[in-house]
Amino acid sequence: MRTFFSRRKKRELQHDDVSLQITSMADIFTILLVFLLKGYASGALQITPSPGVRIPAAQGAAPGEEALQVEISGTAVQVGGRPAAQLRDFAPVGDGAGLSEAFKRERERRKLIVKANDQVKDDGKIIVVADERTPYSTVKLVLRSAAIHGFSDLRLAVLKE
Amino acid sequence: MSANFGNTQTGSQEVELNITSIVDCFTVLITFMLASASFLSIGFFEAATIGPEKENREAGKETPPPVEITVTLRNDFAVLVKVTGKASRERRLEAASGAWNHEALTEELASLKKTWPTVTSVALLSENGVTYKSVIEAMARIRKQLPHVLLGEL
């Protein structure tokens, strides 16, 4: 009798399928996905500073709009995502010719876009994403170069407090 | 996960829904979203540079402001508030405990705003050694009284 029952139990154990309960995991993933999709869709303007760039924090900042991005870090000034001038410890290296060329190129590009599309305005806006440790002399240099090429409407990026 | 279709008495079928592939898709999507998501809340301060274009635009406006206010940030954390135009005045706000005296700046600008309510812009100048962070902090205080800030050079 004992042998019969142990053999039966062994057969039952062999035939039983073990199923994983992943219903709750699917629920969690659905909620996470909805949350992330909402955040992904609502952020029309994506500002991703380079690693090591510390943006200053301030109160009273307003939402922004799409414009040419200029980033000032400790090692470089990037215009439209491309390095335009080299910096060493936030101080400019060289005469800034590369910076002027970069703004000139962007200005020409902007003019072409405005010419091709009536809905786009030539407003001279730029978004400045600068590290909080940058001395004003460097910021001034970048802004001067931008202003010479018609980019005088500034949007200074800050972390909302 | 299973579902019953039809009346149990007449004969029903239990259908097993296989959600493993859905969970796989969700895992990949969530990984991608988390990698590309930015959790920084970034805002913007509007400003303009003082230059010939701006001056021409200003010249085209109906009435020029009665006074022009200039705020200068010094390397020694002192702030110089200068008024030119219909009134002429200059006030130096000394540093408070080795840091910027933002309260004094706010009070001074509030007093100027009270005296000249039609003035909405201020020129913000800084010496070369002043950090960008200090400029932004000063702008944040200035904008509460005078919303239009023009960044200029000394």
PDB file of C-alpha atoms in Angstrom:
ATOM      1  CA  MET A   1       0.000   0.000   0.000  1.00  0.00           C
ATOM      2  CA  ARG A   2       2.724   2.359   0.927  1.00  0.00           C
ATOM      3  CA  THR A   3       4.578   1.565  -2.279  1.00  0.00           C
ATOM      4  CA  PHE A   4       1.396   2.135  -4.335  1.00  0.00           C
ATOM      5  CA  PHE A   5       0.784   5.580  -2.806  1.00  0.00           C
ATOM      6  CA  SER A   6       4.430   6.708  -3.079  1.00  0.00           C
ATOM      7  CA  ARG A   7       4.517   5.637  -6.750  1.00  0.00           C
ATOM      8  CA  ARG A   8       1.240   7.504  -7.401  1.00  0.00           C
ATOM      9  CA  LYS A   9       2.574  10.636  -5.709  1.00  0.00           C
ATOM     10  CA  LYS A  10       5.764  10.424  -7.782  1.00  0.00           C
ATOM     11  CA  ARG A  11       3.682  10.195 -10.986  1.00  0.00           C
ATOM     12  CA  GLU A  12       1.532  13.162  -9.917  1.00  0.00           C
ATOM     13  CA  LEU A  13       4.618  15.232  -9.159  1.00  0.00           C
ATOM     14  CA  GLN A  14       6.091  14.386 -12.556  1.00  0.00           C
ATOM     15  CA  HIS A  15       2.913  15.338 -14.459  1.00  0.00           C
ATOM     16  CA  ASP A  16       2.123  18.594 -12.586  1.00  0.00           C
ATOM     17  CA  ASP A  17       3.199  21.675 -14.537  1.00  0.00           C
ATOM     18  CA  VAL A  18       4.742  24.465 -12.541  1.00  0.00           C
ATOM     19  CA  SER A  19       3.399  27.760 -13.797  1.00  0.00           C
ATOM     20  CA  LEU A  20       4.854  31.142 -12.942  1.00  0.00           C
ATOM     21  CA  GLN A  21       2.444  33.781 -11.701  1.00  0.00           C
ATOM     22  CA  ILE A  22       3.489  36.874 -13.612  1.00  0.00           C
ATOM     23  CA  THR A  23       0.161  38.674 -13.538  1.00  0.00           C
ATOM     24  CA  SER A  24       1.291  41.051 -10.789  1.00  0.00           C
ATOM     25  CA  MET A  25       4.539  41.746 -12.633  1.00  0.00           C
ATOM     26  CA  ALA A  26       2.557  42.642 -15.751  1.00  0.00           C
ATOM     27  CA  ASP A  27       0.435  45.032 -13.653  1.00  0.00           C
ATOM     28  CA  ILE A  28       3.536  46.741 -12.250  1.00  0.00           C
ATOM     29  CA  PHE A  29       5.106  47.003 -15.705  1.00  0.00           C
ATOM     30  CA  THR A  30       1.939  48.472 -17.182  1.00  0.00           C
ATOM     31  CA  ILE A  31       1.811  51.194 -14.551  1.00  0.00           C
ATOM     32  CA  LEU A  32       5.540  51.944 -14.944  1.00  0.00           C
ATOM     33  CA  LEU A  33       5.226  52.106 -18.701  1.00  0.00           C
ATOM     34  CA  VAL A  34       2.257  54.473 -18.592  1.00  0.00           C
ATOM     35  CA  PHE A  35       4.145  56.745 -16.214  1.00  0.00           C
ATOM     36  CA  LEU A  36       7.285  56.770 -18.358  1.00  0.00           C
ATOM     37  CA  LEU A  37       5.346  57.314 -21.587  1.00  0.00           C
ATOM     38  CA  LYS A  38       3.589  60.263 -20.013  1.00  0.00           C
ATOM     39  CA  GLY A  39       6.899  61.786 -18.971  1.00  0.00           C
ATOM     40  CA  TYR A  40       8.440  61.072 -22.361  1.00  0.00           C
ATOM     41  CA  ALA A  41       5.571  62.669 -24.265  1.00  0.00           C
ATOM     42  CA  SER A  42       5.014  65.758 -22.137  1.00  0.00           C
ATOM     43  CA  GLY A  43       8.632  66.923 -22.202  1.00  0.00           C
ATOM     44  CA  ALA A  44       8.686  68.711 -25.547  1.00  0.00           C
ATOM     45  CA  LEU A  45      12.115  70.189 -24.878  1.00  0.00           C
ATOM     46  CA  GLN A  46      14.863  67.728 -23.970  1.00  0.00           C
ATOM     47  CA  ILE A  47      17.821  69.251 -22.182  1.00  0.00           C
ATOM     48  CA  THR A  48      20.493  66.708 -21.343  1.00  0.00           C
ATOM     49  CA  PRO A  49      23.612  68.400 -20.019  1.00  0.00           C
ATOM     50  CA  SER A  50      26.939  66.690 -20.537  1.00  0.00           C
ATOM     51  CA  PRO A  51      28.323  64.654 -17.635  1.00  0.00           C
ATOM     52  CA  GLY A  52      29.943  66.881 -15.052  1.00  0.00           C
ATOM     53  CA  VAL A  53      27.981  70.000 -15.952  1.00  0.00           C
ATOM     54  CA  ARG A  54      26.279  71.476 -12.894  1.00  0.00           C
ATOM     55  CA  ILE A  55      23.421  73.733 -13.853  1.00  0.00           C
ATOM     56  CA  PRO A  56      22.661  76.471 -11.295  1.00  0.00           C
ATOM     57  CA  ALA A  57      19.409  76.207  -9.379  1.00  0.00           C
ATOM     58  CA  ALA A  58      16.935  79.064  -9.095  1.00  0.00           C
ATOM     59  CA  GLN A  59      13.307  79.813  -8.410  1.00  0.00           C
ATOM     60  CA  GLY A  60      10.806  81.327 -10.762  1.00  0.00           C
ATOM     61  CA  ALA A  61      11.962  79.646 -13.943  1.00  0.00           C
ATOM     62  CA  ALA A  62       9.548  79.325 -16.829  1.00  0.00           C
ATOM     63  CA  PRO A  63       9.145  76.470 -19.321  1.00  0.00           C
ATOM     64  CA  GLY A  64      11.164  76.754 -22.507  1.00  0.00           C
ATOM     65  CA  GLU A  65      10.783  76.287 -26.211  1.00  0.00           C
ATOM     66  CA  GLU A  66      12.909  74.687 -28.856  1.00  0.00           C
ATOM     67  CA  ALA A  67      15.937  76.759 -29.822  1.00  0.00           C
ATOM     68  CA  LEU A  68      19.637  76.418 -30.586  1.00  0.00           C
ATOM     69  CA  GLN A  69      21.417  74.940 -27.570  1.00  0.00           C
ATOM     70  CA  VAL A  70      24.735  76.291 -26.410  1.00  0.00           C
ATOM     71  CA  GLU A  71      26.440  74.377 -23.637  1.00  0.00           C
ATOM     72  CA  ILE A  72      29.363  75.677 -21.595  1.00  0.00           C
ATOM     73  CA  SER A  73      31.235  73.066 -19.602  1.00  0.00           C
ATOM     74  CA  GLY A  74      34.687  73.024 -18.063  1.00  0.00           C
ATOM     75  CA  THR A  75      36.344  71.719 -21.210  1.00  0.00           C
ATOM     76  CA  ALA A  76      34.360  72.958 -24.197  1.00  0.00           C
ATOM     77  CA  VAL A  77      31.671  75.173 -25.597  1.00  0.00           C
ATOM     78  CA  GLN A  78      29.209  73.203 -27.687  1.00  0.00           C
ATOM     79  CA  VAL A  79      26.916  74.870 -30.187  1.00  0.00           C
ATOM     80  CA  GLY A  80      24.036  72.758 -31.435  1.00  0.00           C
ATOM     81  CA  GLY A  81      25.587  69.652 -29.902  1.00  0.00           C
ATOM     82  CA  ARG A  82      28.935  70.092 -31.673  1.00  0.00           C
ATOM     83  CA  PRO A  83      32.149  71.313 -29.980  1.00  0.00           C
ATOM     84  CA  ALA A  84      32.878  74.869 -31.108  1.00  0.00           C
ATOM     85  CA  ALA A  85      35.546  76.085 -28.726  1.00  0.00           C
ATOM     86  CA  GLN A  86      37.936  74.499 -26.305  1.00  0.00           C
ATOM     87  CA  LEU A  87      38.091  75.505 -22.662  1.00  0.00           C
ATOM     88  CA  ARG A  88      40.592  74.613 -20.009  1.00  0.00           C
ATOM     89  CA  ASP A  89      39.122  74.779 -16.533  1.00  0.00           C
ATOM     90  CA  PHE A  90      36.340  77.082 -17.834  1.00  0.00           C
ATOM     91  CA  ALA A  91      38.852  79.488 -19.391  1.00  0.00           C
ATOM     92  CA  PRO A  92      38.924  79.871 -23.185  1.00  0.00           C
ATOM     93  CA  VAL A  93      41.823  78.433 -25.146  1.00  0.00           C
ATOM     94  CA  GLY A  94      42.516  80.162 -28.427  1.00  0.00           C
ATOM     95  CA  ASP A  95      40.985  83.188 -30.069  1.00  0.00           C
ATOM     96  CA  GLY A  96      37.383  82.030 -30.264  1.00  0.00           C
ATOM     97  CA  ALA A  97      37.344  81.830 -34.047  1.00  0.00           C
ATOM     98  CA  GLY A  98      35.774  78.393 -33.894  1.00  0.00           C
ATOM     99  CA  LEU A  99      32.939  79.756 -31.803  1.00  0.00           C
ATOM    100  CA  SER A 100      32.236  82.540 -34.243  1.00  0.00           C
ATOM    101  CA  GLU A 101      32.272  80.060 -37.139  1.00  0.00           C
ATOM    102  CA  ALA A 102      29.835  77.806 -35.324  1.00  0.00           C
ATOM    103  CA  PHE A 103      27.351  80.622 -34.706  1.00  0.00           C
ATOM    104  CA  LYS A 104      27.754  81.821 -38.276  1.00  0.00           C
ATOM    105  CA  ARG A 105      27.001  78.331 -39.545  1.00  0.00           C
ATOM    106  CA  GLU A 106      23.933  78.069 -37.341  1.00  0.00           C
ATOM    107  CA  ARG A 107      22.736  81.471 -38.463  1.00  0.00           C
ATOM    108  CA  GLU A 108      23.037  80.444 -42.136  1.00  0.00           C
ATOM    109  CA  ARG A 109      21.231  77.217 -41.391  1.00  0.00           C
ATOM    110  CA  ARG A 110      18.480  79.130 -39.633  1.00  0.00           C
ATOM    111  CA  LYS A 111      18.082  81.460 -42.584  1.00  0.00           C
ATOM    112  CA  LEU A 112      17.683  78.500 -44.932  1.00  0.00           C
ATOM    113  CA  ILE A 113      15.048  76.968 -42.681  1.00  0.00           C
ATOM    114  CA  VAL A 114      13.122  80.230 -42.432  1.00  0.00           C
ATOM    115  CA  LYS A 115      13.283  80.620 -46.204  1.00  0.00           C
ATOM    116  CA  ALA A 116      11.924  77.127 -46.754  1.00  0.00           C
ATOM    117  CA  ASN A 117       9.245  77.201 -44.069  1.00  0.00           C
ATOM    118  CA  ASP A 118       6.956  80.210 -43.552  1.00  0.00           C
ATOM    119  CA  GLN A 119       5.875  79.003 -40.148  1.00  0.00           C
ATOM    120  CA  VAL A 120       9.372  79.220 -38.695  1.00  0.00           C
ATOM    121  CA  LYS A 121      10.396  82.639 -37.435  1.00  0.00           C
ATOM    122  CA  ASP A 122      13.909  83.985 -37.361  1.00  0.00           C
ATOM    123  CA  ASP A 123      13.833  84.983 -33.730  1.00  0.00           C
ATOM    124  CA  GLY A 124      17.482  84.675 -32.686  1.00  0.00           C
ATOM    125  CA  LYS A 125      16.728  82.539 -29.636  1.00  0.00           C
ATOM    126  CA  ILE A 126      19.359  80.420 -27.974  1.00  0.00           C
ATOM    127  CA  ILE A 127      19.263  78.186 -24.937  1.00  0.00           C
ATOM    128  CA  VAL A 128      22.344  78.568 -22.753  1.00  0.00           C
ATOM    129  CA  VAL A 129      23.195  75.580 -20.585  1.00  0.00           C
ATOM    130  CA  ALA A 130      26.219  76.656 -18.569  1.00  0.00           C
ATOM    131  CA  ASP A 131      27.981  75.150 -15.615  1.00  0.00           C
ATOM    132  CA  GLU A 132      27.467  77.215 -12.465  1.00  0.00           C
ATOM    133  CA  ARG A 133      31.239  77.438 -11.928  1.00  0.00           C
ATOM    134  CA  THR A 134      31.828  79.199 -15.249  1.00  0.00           C
ATOM    135  CA  PRO A 135      33.306  82.676 -14.738  1.00  0.00           C
ATOM    136  CA  TYR A 136      31.296  85.477 -16.248  1.00  0.00           C
ATOM    137  CA  SER A 137      34.195  86.362 -18.559  1.00  0.00           C
ATOM    138  CA  THR A 138      33.712  83.073 -20.429  1.00  0.00           C
ATOM    139  CA  VAL A 139      29.932  83.435 -20.516  1.00  0.00           C
ATOM    140  CA  LYS A 140      30.378  86.978 -21.791  1.00  0.00           C
ATOM    141  CA  LEU A 141      32.623  85.764 -24.598  1.00  0.00           C
ATOM    142  CA  VAL A 142      30.059  83.213 -25.721  1.00  0.00           C
ATOM    143  CA  LEU A 143      27.151  85.646 -25.488  1.00  0.00           C
ATOM    144  CA  ARG A 144      29.084  88.317 -27.380  1.00  0.00           C
ATOM    145  CA  SER A 145      29.854  85.902 -30.180  1.00  0.00           C
ATOM    146  CA  ALA A 146      26.222  84.812 -30.278  1.00  0.00           C
ATOM    147  CA  ALA A 147      24.937  88.383 -30.328  1.00  0.00           C
ATOM    148  CA  ILE A 148      27.230  89.325 -33.235  1.00  0.00           C
ATOM    149  CA  HIS A 149      25.515  86.639 -35.316  1.00  0.00           C
ATOM    150  CA  GLY A 150      22.034  87.669 -34.318  1.00  0.00           C
ATOM    151  CA  PHE A 151      21.396  85.358 -31.385  1.00  0.00           C
ATOM    152  CA  SER A 152      20.500  87.858 -28.694  1.00  0.00           C
ATOM    153  CA  ASP A 153      17.323  86.362 -27.241  1.00  0.00           C
ATOM    154  CA  LEU A 154      18.576  84.197 -24.413  1.00  0.00           C
ATOM    155  CA  ARG A 155      17.031  81.360 -22.470  1.00  0.00           C
ATOM    156  CA  LEU A 156      19.277  80.527 -19.536  1.00  0.00           C
ATOM    157  CA  ALA A 157      18.717  76.988 -18.293  1.00  0.00           C
ATOM    158  CA  VAL A 158      18.355  76.590 -14.525  1.00  0.00           C
ATOM    159  CA  LEU A 159      17.303  73.764 -12.248  1.00  0.00           C
ATOM    160  CA  LYS A 160      13.908  74.497 -10.781  1.00  0.00           C
ATOM    161  CA  GLU A 161      13.985  74.834  -7.018  1.00  0.00           C
TER     162      GLU A 161
ATOM    163  CA  MET B   1      -4.414  33.464 -16.029  1.00  0.00           C
ATOM    164  CA  SER B   2      -7.491  31.781 -17.392  1.00  0.00           C
ATOM    165  CA  ALA B   3     -10.951  32.701 -18.686  1.00  0.00           C
ATOM    166  CA  ASN B   4     -14.246  30.875 -18.876  1.00  0.00           C
ATOM    167  CA  PHE B   5     -16.221  31.095 -22.052  1.00  0.00           C
ATOM    168  CA  GLY B   6     -19.839  30.013 -22.110  1.00  0.00           C
ATOM    169  CA  ASN B   7     -22.073  28.467 -19.487  1.00  0.00           C
ATOM    170  CA  THR B   8     -20.444  25.875 -17.249  1.00  0.00           C
ATOM    171  CA  GLN B   9     -23.484  23.634 -17.572  1.00  0.00           C
ATOM    172  CA  THR B  10     -23.489  23.547 -21.359  1.00  0.00           C
ATOM    173  CA  GLY B  11     -19.724  23.030 -21.520  1.00  0.00           C
ATOM    174  CA  SER B  12     -17.033  25.660 -21.070  1.00  0.00           C
ATOM    175  CA  GLN B  13     -13.499  26.067 -22.178  1.00  0.00           C
ATOM    176  CA  GLU B  14     -10.750  27.409 -20.044  1.00  0.00           C
ATOM    177  CA  VAL B  15      -8.333  29.484 -22.086  1.00  0.00           C
ATOM    178  CA  GLU B  16      -4.918  30.135 -20.745  1.00  0.00           C
ATOM    179  CA  LEU B  17      -3.587  33.565 -21.714  1.00  0.00           C
ATOM    180  CA  ASN B  18       0.127  33.542 -22.163  1.00  0.00           C
ATOM    181  CA  ILE B  19       1.391  36.968 -21.067  1.00  0.00           C
ATOM    182  CA  THR B  20       5.058  36.074 -21.014  1.00  0.00           C
ATOM    183  CA  SER B  21       5.737  37.774 -24.348  1.00  0.00           C
ATOM    184  CA  ILE B  22       3.875  40.927 -23.244  1.00  0.00           C
ATOM    185  CA  VAL B  23       6.034  41.086 -20.129  1.00  0.00           C
ATOM    186  CA  ASP B  24       9.119  40.657 -22.335  1.00  0.00           C
ATOM    187  CA  CYS B  25       8.068  43.624 -24.490  1.00  0.00           C
ATOM    188  CA  PHE B  26       7.323  45.691 -21.406  1.00  0.00           C
ATOM    189  CA  THR B  27      10.701  44.880 -19.919  1.00  0.00           C
ATOM    190  CA  VAL B  28      12.503  46.087 -23.027  1.00  0.00           C
ATOM    191  CA  LEU B  29      10.356  49.214 -23.335  1.00  0.00           C
ATOM    192  CA  ILE B  30      10.790  50.137 -19.698  1.00  0.00           C
ATOM    193  CA  THR B  31      14.557  49.643 -19.879  1.00  0.00           C
ATOM    194  CA  PHE B  32      14.721  51.922 -22.888  1.00  0.00           C
ATOM    195  CA  MET B  33      12.508  54.570 -21.280  1.00  0.00           C
ATOM    196  CA  LEU B  34      14.440  54.559 -18.028  1.00  0.00           C
ATOM    197  CA  ALA B  35      17.731  54.914 -19.898  1.00  0.00           C
ATOM    198  CA  SER B  36      16.517  57.878 -21.940  1.00  0.00           C
ATOM    199  CA  ALA B  37      14.396  59.606 -19.298  1.00  0.00           C
ATOM    200  CA  SER B  38      15.655  62.797 -17.753  1.00  0.00           C
ATOM    201  CA  PHE B  39      14.546  63.361 -14.188  1.00  0.00           C
ATOM    202  CA  LEU B  40      15.904  66.910 -14.007  1.00  0.00           C
ATOM    203  CA  SER B  41      13.308  69.622 -13.838  1.00  0.00           C
ATOM    204  CA  ILE B  42      14.778  72.407 -15.936  1.00  0.00           C
ATOM    205  CA  GLY B  43      13.337  75.857 -16.362  1.00  0.00           C
ATOM    206  CA  PHE B  44      14.537  78.933 -18.197  1.00  0.00           C
ATOM    207  CA  PHE B  45      15.244  82.554 -17.471  1.00  0.00           C
ATOM    208  CA  GLU B  46      14.583  84.908 -20.330  1.00  0.00           C
ATOM    209  CA  ALA B  47      17.254  87.491 -20.902  1.00  0.00           C
ATOM    210  CA  ALA B  48      18.709  89.515 -23.703  1.00  0.00           C
ATOM    211  CA  THR B  49      22.086  90.956 -24.513  1.00  0.00           C
ATOM    212  CA  ILE B  50      22.586  94.681 -24.725  1.00  0.00           C
ATOM    213  CA  GLY B  51      23.552  95.490 -28.276  1.00  0.00           C
ATOM    214  CA  PRO B  52      22.774  97.664 -31.272  1.00  0.00           C
ATOM    215  CA  GLU B  53      19.835  95.504 -32.350  1.00  0.00           C
ATOM    216  CA  LYS B  54      18.257  95.725 -28.947  1.00  0.00           C
ATOM    217  CA  GLU B  55      18.828  99.438 -28.776  1.00  0.00           C
ATOM    218  CA  ASN B  56      17.164  99.908 -32.156  1.00  0.00           C
ATOM    219  CA  ARG B  57      14.189  97.891 -31.007  1.00  0.00           C
ATOM    220  CA  GLU B  58      14.003  99.890 -27.839  1.00  0.00           C
ATOM    221  CA  ALA B  59      14.159 103.097 -29.859  1.00  0.00           C
ATOM    222  CA  GLY B  60      11.104 101.985 -31.815  1.00  0.00           C
ATOM    223  CA  LYS B  61       8.964 101.643 -28.677  1.00  0.00           C
ATOM    224  CA  GLU B  62       6.348 104.205 -27.772  1.00  0.00           C
ATOM    225  CA  THR B  63       7.920 105.797 -24.700  1.00  0.00           C
ATOM    226  CA  PRO B  64      11.424 105.262 -23.369  1.00  0.00           C
ATOM    227  CA  PRO B  65      11.607 104.463 -19.648  1.00  0.00           C
ATOM    228  CA  PRO B  66      12.105 107.437 -17.336  1.00  0.00           C
ATOM    229  CA  VAL B  67      15.212 105.928 -15.808  1.00  0.00           C
ATOM    230  CA  GLU B  68      17.656 103.172 -16.613  1.00  0.00           C
ATOM    231  CA  ILE B  69      18.697 100.867 -13.823  1.00  0.00           C
ATOM    232  CA  THR B  70      22.037  99.095 -13.890  1.00  0.00           C
ATOM    233  CA  VAL B  71      23.047  96.431 -11.397  1.00  0.00           C
ATOM    234  CA  THR B  72      26.731  95.552 -11.320  1.00  0.00           C
ATOM    235  CA  LEU B  73      28.120  92.531  -9.507  1.00  0.00           C
ATOM    236  CA  ARG B  74      31.638  93.006  -8.194  1.00  0.00           C
ATOM    237  CA  ASN B  75      34.295  90.400  -7.479  1.00  0.00           C
ATOM    238  CA  ASP B  76      34.220  91.307  -3.767  1.00  0.00           C
ATOM    239  CA  PHE B  77      30.497  90.317  -3.519  1.00  0.00           C
ATOM    240  CA  ALA B  78      29.440  93.958  -3.495  1.00  0.00           C
ATOM    241  CA  VAL B  79      26.558  95.094  -5.694  1.00  0.00           C
ATOM    242  CA  LEU B  80      26.370  98.493  -7.320  1.00  0.00           C
ATOM    243  CA  VAL B  81      22.898  99.785  -8.196  1.00  0.00           C
ATOM    244  CA  LYS B  82      23.008 102.769 -10.516  1.00  0.00           C
ATOM    245  CA  VAL B  83      20.108 104.869 -11.771  1.00  0.00           C
ATOM    246  CA  THR B  84      20.483 107.200 -14.745  1.00  0.00           C
ATOM    247  CA  GLY B  85      17.980 109.261 -16.681  1.00  0.00           C
ATOM    248  CA  LYS B  86      15.438 111.545 -15.051  1.00  0.00           C
ATOM    249  CA  ALA B  87      17.011 110.729 -11.701  1.00  0.00           C
ATOM    250  CA  SER B  88      20.613 110.009 -10.935  1.00  0.00           C
ATOM    251  CA  ARG B  89      21.595 107.811  -8.051  1.00  0.00           C
ATOM    252  CA  GLU B  90      24.219 105.264  -7.180  1.00  0.00           C
ATOM    253  CA  ARG B  91      24.187 102.918  -4.239  1.00  0.00           C
ATOM    254  CA  ARG B  92      26.739 100.325  -3.206  1.00  0.00           C
ATOM    255  CA  LEU B  93      25.435  97.291  -1.341  1.00  0.00           C
ATOM    256  CA  GLU B  94      28.244  95.703   0.611  1.00  0.00           C
ATOM    257  CA  ALA B  95      28.658  91.962   0.991  1.00  0.00           C
ATOM    258  CA  ALA B  96      26.922  90.280   3.928  1.00  0.00           C
ATOM    259  CA  SER B  97      29.258  87.872   5.775  1.00  0.00           C
ATOM    260  CA  GLY B  98      31.381  87.319   2.682  1.00  0.00           C
ATOM    261  CA  ALA B  99      28.406  86.543   0.446  1.00  0.00           C
ATOM    262  CA  TRP B 100      25.989  88.429  -1.780  1.00  0.00           C
ATOM    263  CA  ASN B 101      23.550  90.643   0.057  1.00  0.00           C
ATOM    264  CA  HIS B 102      20.448  89.606  -1.874  1.00  0.00           C
ATOM    265  CA  GLU B 103      18.056  91.008   0.694  1.00  0.00           C
ATOM    266  CA  ALA B 104      19.514  94.502   0.334  1.00  0.00           C
ATOM    267  CA  LEU B 105      19.356  94.182  -3.458  1.00  0.00           C
ATOM    268  CA  THR B 106      15.709  93.122  -3.300  1.00  0.00           C
ATOM    269  CA  GLU B 107      14.856  96.047  -1.001  1.00  0.00           C
ATOM    270  CA  GLU B 108      16.670  98.540  -3.211  1.00  0.00           C
ATOM    271  CA  LEU B 109      14.940  97.319  -6.362  1.00  0.00           C
ATOM    272  CA  ALA B 110      11.571  97.307  -4.609  1.00  0.00           C
ATOM    273  CA  SER B 111      12.132 100.923  -3.612  1.00  0.00           C
ATOM    274  CA  LEU B 112      13.071 101.850  -7.190  1.00  0.00           C
ATOM    275  CA  LYS B 113      10.038 100.001  -8.558  1.00  0.00           C
ATOM    276  CA  LYS B 114       7.837 101.937  -6.158  1.00  0.00           C
ATOM    277  CA  THR B 115       9.326 105.225  -7.288  1.00  0.00           C
ATOM    278  CA  TRP B 116       9.307 104.339 -10.988  1.00  0.00           C
ATOM    279  CA  PRO B 117       6.499 101.786 -11.536  1.00  0.00           C
ATOM    280  CA  THR B 118       6.716 101.985 -15.351  1.00  0.00           C
ATOM    281  CA  VAL B 119      10.307 100.712 -15.413  1.00  0.00           C
ATOM    282  CA  THR B 120      10.404  96.991 -16.195  1.00  0.00           C
ATOM    283  CA  SER B 121      13.947  96.360 -17.351  1.00  0.00           C
ATOM    284  CA  VAL B 122      17.357  96.380 -15.765  1.00  0.00           C
ATOM    285  CA  ALA B 123      20.859  95.935 -17.151  1.00  0.00           C
ATOM    286  CA  LEU B 124      22.898  93.347 -15.267  1.00  0.00           C
ATOM    287  CA  LEU B 125      26.646  93.664 -15.518  1.00  0.00           C
ATOM    288  CA  SER B 126      29.304  91.582 -13.794  1.00  0.00           C
ATOM    289  CA  GLU B 127      33.021  91.686 -13.311  1.00  0.00           C
ATOM    290  CA  ASN B 128      34.951  88.866 -14.990  1.00  0.00           C
ATOM    291  CA  GLY B 129      35.605  86.860 -11.830  1.00  0.00           C
ATOM    292  CA  VAL B 130      31.956  86.564 -10.806  1.00  0.00           C
ATOM    293  CA  THR B 131      30.628  83.052 -11.346  1.00  0.00           C
ATOM    294  CA  TYR B 132      27.675  82.226 -13.536  1.00  0.00           C
ATOM    295  CA  LYS B 133      25.870  80.882 -10.467  1.00  0.00           C
ATOM    296  CA  SER B 134      26.064  84.303  -8.802  1.00  0.00           C
ATOM    297  CA  VAL B 135      24.733  85.965 -11.931  1.00  0.00           C
ATOM    298  CA  ILE B 136      21.781  83.556 -12.041  1.00  0.00           C
ATOM    299  CA  GLU B 137      21.039  84.071  -8.340  1.00  0.00           C
ATOM    300  CA  ALA B 138      21.066  87.838  -8.845  1.00  0.00           C
ATOM    301  CA  MET B 139      18.812  87.465 -11.883  1.00  0.00           C
ATOM    302  CA  ALA B 140      16.353  85.388  -9.885  1.00  0.00           C
ATOM    303  CA  ARG B 141      16.090  88.181  -7.318  1.00  0.00           C
ATOM    304  CA  ILE B 142      15.943  90.957  -9.889  1.00  0.00           C
ATOM    305  CA  ARG B 143      13.219  89.274 -11.953  1.00  0.00           C
ATOM    306  CA  LYS B 144      10.837  89.341  -9.002  1.00  0.00           C
ATOM    307  CA  GLN B 145      10.761  93.141  -9.242  1.00  0.00           C
ATOM    308  CA  LEU B 146      11.840  93.867 -12.810  1.00  0.00           C
ATOM    309  CA  PRO B 147      11.067  91.059 -15.248  1.00  0.00           C
ATOM    310  CA  HIS B 148      13.284  92.094 -18.184  1.00  0.00           C
ATOM    311  CA  VAL B 149      16.980  91.563 -17.647  1.00  0.00           C
ATOM    312  CA  LEU B 150      19.604  92.647 -20.141  1.00  0.00           C
ATOM    313  CA  LEU B 151      23.036  91.090 -19.778  1.00  0.00           C
ATOM    314  CA  GLY B 152      25.830  93.453 -20.629  1.00  0.00           C
ATOM    315  CA  GLU B 153      29.561  93.935 -20.382  1.00  0.00           C
ATOM    316  CA  LEU B 154      31.533  96.228 -18.138  1.00  0.00           C
TER     317      LEU B 154
END
